[in-house]
PDB file of C-alpha atoms in Angstrom:
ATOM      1  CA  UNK A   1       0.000   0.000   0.000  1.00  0.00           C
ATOM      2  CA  UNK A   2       1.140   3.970  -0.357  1.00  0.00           C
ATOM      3  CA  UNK A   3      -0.136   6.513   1.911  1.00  0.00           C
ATOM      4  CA  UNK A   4      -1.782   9.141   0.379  1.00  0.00           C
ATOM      5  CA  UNK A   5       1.246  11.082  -1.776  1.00  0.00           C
ATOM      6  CA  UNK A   6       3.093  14.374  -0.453  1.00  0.00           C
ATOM      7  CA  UNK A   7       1.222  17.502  -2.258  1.00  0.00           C
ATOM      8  CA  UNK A   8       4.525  18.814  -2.534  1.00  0.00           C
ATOM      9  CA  UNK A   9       4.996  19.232  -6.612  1.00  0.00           C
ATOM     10  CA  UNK A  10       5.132  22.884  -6.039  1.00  0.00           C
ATOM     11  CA  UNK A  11       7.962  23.045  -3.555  1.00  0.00           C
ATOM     12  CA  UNK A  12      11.472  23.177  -5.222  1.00  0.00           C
ATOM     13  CA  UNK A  13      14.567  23.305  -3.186  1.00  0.00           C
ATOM     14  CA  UNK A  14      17.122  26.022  -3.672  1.00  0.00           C
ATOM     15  CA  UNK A  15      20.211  25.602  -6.168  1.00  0.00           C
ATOM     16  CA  UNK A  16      22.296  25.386  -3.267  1.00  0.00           C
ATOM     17  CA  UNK A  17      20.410  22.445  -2.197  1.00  0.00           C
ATOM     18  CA  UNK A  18      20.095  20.746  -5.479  1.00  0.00           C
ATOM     19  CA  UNK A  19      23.656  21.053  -5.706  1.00  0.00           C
ATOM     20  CA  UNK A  20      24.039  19.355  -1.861  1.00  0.00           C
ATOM     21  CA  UNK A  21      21.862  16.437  -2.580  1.00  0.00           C
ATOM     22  CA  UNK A  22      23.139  15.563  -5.862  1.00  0.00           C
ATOM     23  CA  UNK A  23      26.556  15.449  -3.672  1.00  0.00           C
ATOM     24  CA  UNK A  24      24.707  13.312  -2.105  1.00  0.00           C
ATOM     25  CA  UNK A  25      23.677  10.670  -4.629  1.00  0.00           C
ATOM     26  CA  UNK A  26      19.805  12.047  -4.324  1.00  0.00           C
ATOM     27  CA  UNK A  27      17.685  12.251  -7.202  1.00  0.00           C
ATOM     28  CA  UNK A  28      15.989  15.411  -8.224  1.00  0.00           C
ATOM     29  CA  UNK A  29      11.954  14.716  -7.663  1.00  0.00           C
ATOM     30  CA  UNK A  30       8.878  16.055  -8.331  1.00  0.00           C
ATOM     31  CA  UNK A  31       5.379  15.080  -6.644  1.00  0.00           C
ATOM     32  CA  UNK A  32       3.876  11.314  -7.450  1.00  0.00           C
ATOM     33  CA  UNK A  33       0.939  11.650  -9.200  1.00  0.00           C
ATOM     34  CA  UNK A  34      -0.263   8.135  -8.040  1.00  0.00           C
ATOM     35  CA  UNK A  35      -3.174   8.217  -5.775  1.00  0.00           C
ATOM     36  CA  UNK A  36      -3.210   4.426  -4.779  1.00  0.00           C
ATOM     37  CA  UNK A  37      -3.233   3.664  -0.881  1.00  0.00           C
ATOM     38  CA  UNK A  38      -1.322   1.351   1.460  1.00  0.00           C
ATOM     39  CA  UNK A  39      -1.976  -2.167   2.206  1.00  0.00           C
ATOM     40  CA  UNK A  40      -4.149  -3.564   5.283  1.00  0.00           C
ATOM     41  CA  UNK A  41      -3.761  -3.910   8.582  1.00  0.00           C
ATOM     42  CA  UNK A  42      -5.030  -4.612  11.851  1.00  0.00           C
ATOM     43  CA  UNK A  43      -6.356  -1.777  13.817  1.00  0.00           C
ATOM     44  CA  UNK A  44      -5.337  -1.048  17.710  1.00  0.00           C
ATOM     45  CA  UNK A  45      -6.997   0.950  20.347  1.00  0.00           C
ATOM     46  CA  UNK A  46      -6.040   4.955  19.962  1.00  0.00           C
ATOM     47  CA  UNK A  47      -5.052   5.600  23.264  1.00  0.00           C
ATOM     48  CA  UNK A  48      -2.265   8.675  22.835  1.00  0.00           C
ATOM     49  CA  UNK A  49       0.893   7.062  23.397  1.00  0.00           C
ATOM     50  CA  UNK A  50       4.600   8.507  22.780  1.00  0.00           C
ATOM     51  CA  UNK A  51       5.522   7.816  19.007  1.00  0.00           C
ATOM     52  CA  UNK A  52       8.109   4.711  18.518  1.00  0.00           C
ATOM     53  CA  UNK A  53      11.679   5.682  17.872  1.00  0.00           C
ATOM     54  CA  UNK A  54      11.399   9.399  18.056  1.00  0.00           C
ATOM     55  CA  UNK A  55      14.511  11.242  18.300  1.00  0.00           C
ATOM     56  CA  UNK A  56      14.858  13.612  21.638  1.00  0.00           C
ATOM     57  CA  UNK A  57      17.025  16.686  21.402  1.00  0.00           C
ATOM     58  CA  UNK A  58      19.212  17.321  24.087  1.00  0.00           C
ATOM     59  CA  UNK A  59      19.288  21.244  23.900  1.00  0.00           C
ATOM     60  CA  UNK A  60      17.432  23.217  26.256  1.00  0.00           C
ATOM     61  CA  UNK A  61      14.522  24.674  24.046  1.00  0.00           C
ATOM     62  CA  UNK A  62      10.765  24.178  25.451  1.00  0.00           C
ATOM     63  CA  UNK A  63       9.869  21.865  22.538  1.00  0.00           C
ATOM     64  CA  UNK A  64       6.182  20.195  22.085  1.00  0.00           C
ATOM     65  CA  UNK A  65       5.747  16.711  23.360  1.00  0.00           C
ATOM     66  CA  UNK A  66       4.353  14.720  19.663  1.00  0.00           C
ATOM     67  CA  UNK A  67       1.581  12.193  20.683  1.00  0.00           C
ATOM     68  CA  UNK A  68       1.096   9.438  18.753  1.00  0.00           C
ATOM     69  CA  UNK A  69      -1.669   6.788  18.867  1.00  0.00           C
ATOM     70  CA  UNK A  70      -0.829   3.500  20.111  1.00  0.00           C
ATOM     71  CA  UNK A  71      -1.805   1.617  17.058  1.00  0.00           C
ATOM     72  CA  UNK A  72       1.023   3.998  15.028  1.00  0.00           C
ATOM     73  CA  UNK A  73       4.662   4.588  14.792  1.00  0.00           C
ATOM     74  CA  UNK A  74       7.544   5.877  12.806  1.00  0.00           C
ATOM     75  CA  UNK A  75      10.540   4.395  13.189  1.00  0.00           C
ATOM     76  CA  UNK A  76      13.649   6.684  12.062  1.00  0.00           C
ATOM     77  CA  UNK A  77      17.099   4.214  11.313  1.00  0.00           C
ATOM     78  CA  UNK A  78      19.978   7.246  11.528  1.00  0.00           C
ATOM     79  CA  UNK A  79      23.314   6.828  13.439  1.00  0.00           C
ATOM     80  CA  UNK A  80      24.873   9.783  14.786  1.00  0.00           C
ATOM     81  CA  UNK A  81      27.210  11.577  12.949  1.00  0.00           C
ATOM     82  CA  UNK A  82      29.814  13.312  15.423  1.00  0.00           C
ATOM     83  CA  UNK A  83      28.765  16.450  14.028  1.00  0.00           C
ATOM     84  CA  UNK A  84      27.042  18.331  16.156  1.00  0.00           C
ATOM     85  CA  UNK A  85      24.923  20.249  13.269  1.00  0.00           C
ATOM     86  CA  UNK A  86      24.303  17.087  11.098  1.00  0.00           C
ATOM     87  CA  UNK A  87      22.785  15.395  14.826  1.00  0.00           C
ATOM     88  CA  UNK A  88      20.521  18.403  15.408  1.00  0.00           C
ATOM     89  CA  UNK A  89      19.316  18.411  11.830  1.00  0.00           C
ATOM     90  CA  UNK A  90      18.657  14.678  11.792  1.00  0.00           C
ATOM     91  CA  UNK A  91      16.975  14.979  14.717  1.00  0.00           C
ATOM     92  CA  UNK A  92      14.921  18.018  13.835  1.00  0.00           C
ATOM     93  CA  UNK A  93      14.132  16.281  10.241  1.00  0.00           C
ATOM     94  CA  UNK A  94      12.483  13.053  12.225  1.00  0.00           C
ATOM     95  CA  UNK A  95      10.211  15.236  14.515  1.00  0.00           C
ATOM     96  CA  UNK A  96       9.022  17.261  11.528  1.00  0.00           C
ATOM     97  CA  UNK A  97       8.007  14.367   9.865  1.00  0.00           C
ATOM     98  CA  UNK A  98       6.299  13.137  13.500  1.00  0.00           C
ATOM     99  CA  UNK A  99       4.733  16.830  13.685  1.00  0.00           C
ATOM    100  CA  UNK A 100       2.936  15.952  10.246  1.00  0.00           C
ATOM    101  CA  UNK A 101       1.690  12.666  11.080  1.00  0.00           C
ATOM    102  CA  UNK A 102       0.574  14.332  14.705  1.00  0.00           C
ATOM    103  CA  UNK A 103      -1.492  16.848  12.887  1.00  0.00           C
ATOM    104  CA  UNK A 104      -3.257  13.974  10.402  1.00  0.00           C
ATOM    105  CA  UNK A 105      -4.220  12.147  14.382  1.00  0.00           C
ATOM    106  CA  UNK A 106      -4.890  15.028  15.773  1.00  0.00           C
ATOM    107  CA  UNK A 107      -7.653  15.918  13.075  1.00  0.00           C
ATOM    108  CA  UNK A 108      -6.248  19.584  13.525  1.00  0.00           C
ATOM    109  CA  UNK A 109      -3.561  21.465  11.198  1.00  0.00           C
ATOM    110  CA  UNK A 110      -3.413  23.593  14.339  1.00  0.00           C
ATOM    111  CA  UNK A 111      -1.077  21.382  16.506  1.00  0.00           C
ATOM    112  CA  UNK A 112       2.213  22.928  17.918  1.00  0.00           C
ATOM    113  CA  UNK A 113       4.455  20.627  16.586  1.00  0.00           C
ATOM    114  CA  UNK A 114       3.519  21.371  13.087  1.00  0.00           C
ATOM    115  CA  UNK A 115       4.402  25.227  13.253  1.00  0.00           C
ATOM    116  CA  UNK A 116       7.677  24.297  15.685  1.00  0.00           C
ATOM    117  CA  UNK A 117       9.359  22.166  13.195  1.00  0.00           C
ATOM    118  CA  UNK A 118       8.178  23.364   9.905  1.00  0.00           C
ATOM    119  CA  UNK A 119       7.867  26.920   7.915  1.00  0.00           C
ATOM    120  CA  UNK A 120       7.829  28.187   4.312  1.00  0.00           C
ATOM    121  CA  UNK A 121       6.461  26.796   2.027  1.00  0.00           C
ATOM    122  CA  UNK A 122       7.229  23.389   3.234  1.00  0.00           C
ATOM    123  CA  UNK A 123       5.154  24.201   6.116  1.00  0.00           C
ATOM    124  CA  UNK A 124       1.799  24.920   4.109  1.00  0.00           C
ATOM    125  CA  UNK A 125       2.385  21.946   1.902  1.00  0.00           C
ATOM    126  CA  UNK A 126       2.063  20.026   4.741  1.00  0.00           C
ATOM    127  CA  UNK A 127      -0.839  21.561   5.769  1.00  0.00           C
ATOM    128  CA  UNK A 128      -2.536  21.091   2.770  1.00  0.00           C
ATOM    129  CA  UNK A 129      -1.428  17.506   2.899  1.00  0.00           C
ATOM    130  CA  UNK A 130      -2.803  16.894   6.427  1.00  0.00           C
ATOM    131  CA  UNK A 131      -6.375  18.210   5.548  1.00  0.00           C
ATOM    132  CA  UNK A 132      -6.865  15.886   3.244  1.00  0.00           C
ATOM    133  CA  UNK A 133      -6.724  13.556   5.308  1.00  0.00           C
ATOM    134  CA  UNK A 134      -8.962  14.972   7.699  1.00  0.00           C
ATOM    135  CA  UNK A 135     -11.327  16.305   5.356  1.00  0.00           C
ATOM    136  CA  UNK A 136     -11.499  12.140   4.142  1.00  0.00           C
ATOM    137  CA  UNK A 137     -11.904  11.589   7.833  1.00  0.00           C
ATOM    138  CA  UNK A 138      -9.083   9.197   6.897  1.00  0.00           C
ATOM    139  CA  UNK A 139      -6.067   8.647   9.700  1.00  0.00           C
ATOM    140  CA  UNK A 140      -3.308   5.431   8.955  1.00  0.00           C
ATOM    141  CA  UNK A 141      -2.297   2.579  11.744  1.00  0.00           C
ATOM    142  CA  UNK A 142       1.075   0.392  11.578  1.00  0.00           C
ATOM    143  CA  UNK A 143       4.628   1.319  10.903  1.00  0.00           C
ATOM    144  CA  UNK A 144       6.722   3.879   8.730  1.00  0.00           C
ATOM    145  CA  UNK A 145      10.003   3.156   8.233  1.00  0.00           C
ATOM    146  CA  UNK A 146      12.722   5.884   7.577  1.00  0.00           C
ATOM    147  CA  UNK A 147      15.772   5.143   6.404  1.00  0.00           C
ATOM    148  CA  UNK A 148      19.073   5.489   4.197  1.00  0.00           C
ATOM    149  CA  UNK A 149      19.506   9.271   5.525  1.00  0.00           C
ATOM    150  CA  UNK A 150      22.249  11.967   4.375  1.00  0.00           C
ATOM    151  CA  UNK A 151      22.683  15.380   5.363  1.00  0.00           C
ATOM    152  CA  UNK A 152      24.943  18.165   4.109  1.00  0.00           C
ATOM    153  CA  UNK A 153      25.099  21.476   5.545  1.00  0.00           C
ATOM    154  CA  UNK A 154      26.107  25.015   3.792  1.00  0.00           C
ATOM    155  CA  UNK A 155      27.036  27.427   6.441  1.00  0.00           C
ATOM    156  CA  UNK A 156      25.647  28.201   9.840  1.00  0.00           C
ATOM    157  CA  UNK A 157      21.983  27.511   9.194  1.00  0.00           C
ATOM    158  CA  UNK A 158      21.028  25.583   6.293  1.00  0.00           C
ATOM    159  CA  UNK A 159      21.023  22.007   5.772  1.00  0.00           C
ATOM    160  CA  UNK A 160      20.132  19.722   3.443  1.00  0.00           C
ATOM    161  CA  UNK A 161      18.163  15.846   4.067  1.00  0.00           C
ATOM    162  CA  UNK A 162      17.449  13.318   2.186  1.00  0.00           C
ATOM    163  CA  UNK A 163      15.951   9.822   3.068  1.00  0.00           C
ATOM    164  CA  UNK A 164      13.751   7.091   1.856  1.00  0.00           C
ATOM    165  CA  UNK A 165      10.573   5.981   3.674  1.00  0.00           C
ATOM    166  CA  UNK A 166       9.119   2.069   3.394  1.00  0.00           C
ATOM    167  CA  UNK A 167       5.414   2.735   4.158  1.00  0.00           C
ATOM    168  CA  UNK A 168       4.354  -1.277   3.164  1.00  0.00           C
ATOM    169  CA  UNK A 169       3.565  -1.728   6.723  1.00  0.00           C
ATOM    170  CA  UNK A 170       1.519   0.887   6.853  1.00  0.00           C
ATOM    171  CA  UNK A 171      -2.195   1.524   6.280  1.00  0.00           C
ATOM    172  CA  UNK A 172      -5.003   4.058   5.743  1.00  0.00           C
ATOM    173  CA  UNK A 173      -7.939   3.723   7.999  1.00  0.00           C
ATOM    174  CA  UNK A 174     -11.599   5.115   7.642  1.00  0.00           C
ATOM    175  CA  UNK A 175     -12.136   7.026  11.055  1.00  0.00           C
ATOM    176  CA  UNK A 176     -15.642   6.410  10.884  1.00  0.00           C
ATOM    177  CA  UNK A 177     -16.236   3.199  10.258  1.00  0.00           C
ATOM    178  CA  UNK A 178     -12.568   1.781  11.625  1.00  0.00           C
ATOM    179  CA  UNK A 179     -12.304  -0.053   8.281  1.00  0.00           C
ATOM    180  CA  UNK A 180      -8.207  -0.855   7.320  1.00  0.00           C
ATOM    181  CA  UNK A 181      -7.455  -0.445   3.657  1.00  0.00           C
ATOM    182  CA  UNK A 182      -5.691  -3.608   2.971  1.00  0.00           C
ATOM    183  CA  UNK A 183      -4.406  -3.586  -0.561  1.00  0.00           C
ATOM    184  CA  UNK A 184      -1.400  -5.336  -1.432  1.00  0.00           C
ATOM    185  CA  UNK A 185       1.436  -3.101  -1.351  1.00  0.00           C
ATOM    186  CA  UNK A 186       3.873  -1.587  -4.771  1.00  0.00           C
ATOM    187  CA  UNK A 187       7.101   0.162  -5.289  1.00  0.00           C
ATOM    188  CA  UNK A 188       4.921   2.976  -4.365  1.00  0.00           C
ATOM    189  CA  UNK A 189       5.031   2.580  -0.843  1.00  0.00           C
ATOM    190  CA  UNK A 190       8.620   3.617  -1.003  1.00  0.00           C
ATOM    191  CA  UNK A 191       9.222   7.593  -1.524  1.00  0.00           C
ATOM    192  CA  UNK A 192      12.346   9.410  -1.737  1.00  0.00           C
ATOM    193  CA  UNK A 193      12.654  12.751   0.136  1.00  0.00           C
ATOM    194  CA  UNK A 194      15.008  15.992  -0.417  1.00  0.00           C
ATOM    195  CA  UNK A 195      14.764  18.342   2.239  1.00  0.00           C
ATOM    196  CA  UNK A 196      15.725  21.712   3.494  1.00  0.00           C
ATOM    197  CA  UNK A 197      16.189  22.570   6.688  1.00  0.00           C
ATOM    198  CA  UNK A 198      16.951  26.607   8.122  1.00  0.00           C
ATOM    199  CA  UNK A 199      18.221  26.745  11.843  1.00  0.00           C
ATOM    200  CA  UNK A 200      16.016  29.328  13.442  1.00  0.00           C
ATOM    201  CA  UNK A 201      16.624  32.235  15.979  1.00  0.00           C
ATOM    202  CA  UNK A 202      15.602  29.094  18.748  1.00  0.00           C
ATOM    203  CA  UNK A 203      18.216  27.215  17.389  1.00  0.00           C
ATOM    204  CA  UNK A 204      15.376  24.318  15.642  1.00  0.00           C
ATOM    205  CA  UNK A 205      16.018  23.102  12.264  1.00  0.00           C
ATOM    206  CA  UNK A 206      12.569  23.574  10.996  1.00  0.00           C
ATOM    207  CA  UNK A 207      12.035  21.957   7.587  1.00  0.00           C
ATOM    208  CA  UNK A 208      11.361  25.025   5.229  1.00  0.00           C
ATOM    209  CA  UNK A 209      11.552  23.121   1.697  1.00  0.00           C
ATOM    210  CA  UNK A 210      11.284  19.592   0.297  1.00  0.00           C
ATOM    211  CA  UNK A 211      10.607  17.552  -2.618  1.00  0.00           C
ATOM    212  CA  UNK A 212       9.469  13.776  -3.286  1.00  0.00           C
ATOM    213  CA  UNK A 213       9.429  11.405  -5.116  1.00  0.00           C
ATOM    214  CA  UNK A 214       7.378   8.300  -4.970  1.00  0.00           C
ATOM    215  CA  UNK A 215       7.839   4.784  -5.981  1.00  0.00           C
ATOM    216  CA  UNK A 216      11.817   5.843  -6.716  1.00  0.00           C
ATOM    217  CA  UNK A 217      13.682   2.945  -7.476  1.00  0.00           C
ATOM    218  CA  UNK A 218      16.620   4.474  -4.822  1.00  0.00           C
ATOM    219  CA  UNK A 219      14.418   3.467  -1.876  1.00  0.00           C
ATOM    220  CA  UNK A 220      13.328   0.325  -3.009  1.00  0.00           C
ATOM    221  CA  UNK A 221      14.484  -3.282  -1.663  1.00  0.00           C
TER     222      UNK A 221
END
């Protein structure tokens, strides 16, 4: 199965960052077009739990706690890098993605998270991407898997992400009705990501561009 894909065709990263992630050995990507969904599942309770495998920063800024529902998690596969920076971005880069999938169980674009990690334009692509689902009254149970990460910085305060995501154990579920959509899954539950990340004033690498590409052959098994 795919998740519903990122509305993100719009959102181009700078030169600077197309220039980092081809360093990289990321392709350039533009929005999937595909609208198929992820394969089935069984459904758990939704009791708020803490989401699986969630990077915690270590600095001192007041950051939102993410809530996640017991019958969903992300699981981010990173090892530190030594560098301080690349850490903070990494880390930053996981709980944006957590912010997004906060908002979609939340039923609210209005969460914390969302604004804390995100801005730009990336910000009200995800938005736009999290209303969808609840305007579907859709949510999704199981597990995301992120993985195969690399991160470049250019000065102070920008950095540039990329990273694959293996959403075949993953599923979109009716809200209403509890029903688990359980077709098979494709090469389009793996998506490619290219990111860009600005260090704010707080010092929080909020992710203020990024681009994907679904079904990309880079992210498959």
């Amino acid at each position: 199965m795919t998740r519903r894909p990122m509305l993100l065709a719009a959102i181009a990263l700078t030169a600077a960052a197309a220039l980092s992630l081809s360093a990289c050995g990321s392709d350039d990507s533009s929005n999937d077009k595909d609208n198929d969904k992820i394969a089935g599942a069984d459904t758990g309770s939704e009791t708020p739990a803490s989401p699986s495998s969630s990077p915690s920063a270590s600095d001192s800024v007041d950051r939102p706690k993410i809530v996640f529902p017991s019958d969903a998690k992300n699981v981010f596969e990173y090892e530190k890098t030594g560098d301080a920076k690349k850490d903070a971005a990494l880390a930053d880069s996981a709980q944006s993605v957590n912010s997004v999938d906060e908002a979609i169980f939340e039923g609210s674009t209005g969460t914390k998270a969302l604004g804390f990690y995100n801005a730009d334009k990336a910000l009200g692509a995800y938005i736009t991407y999290a209303q969808k689902y609840i305007d579907d009254g859709e949510t999704w149970v199981g597990e995301t898997r992120y993985f195969d990460y690399k991160v470049t910085l250019s000065g102070d305060s920008k950095a540039y992400v990329t990273y694959c995501s293996d959403e075949s154990k993953s599923y979109i579920k009716d809200k209403k009705t509890g029903k688990v959509d359980r077709s098979p899954a494709t090469a389009n539950a793996y998506v490619l990501y290219n990111t860009g990340l600005t260090k704010n004033a707080d010092g929080v690498w909020q992710t203020t561009a990024i681009v994907s590409n679904r079904g990309d052959k880079a992210c498959q098994p």
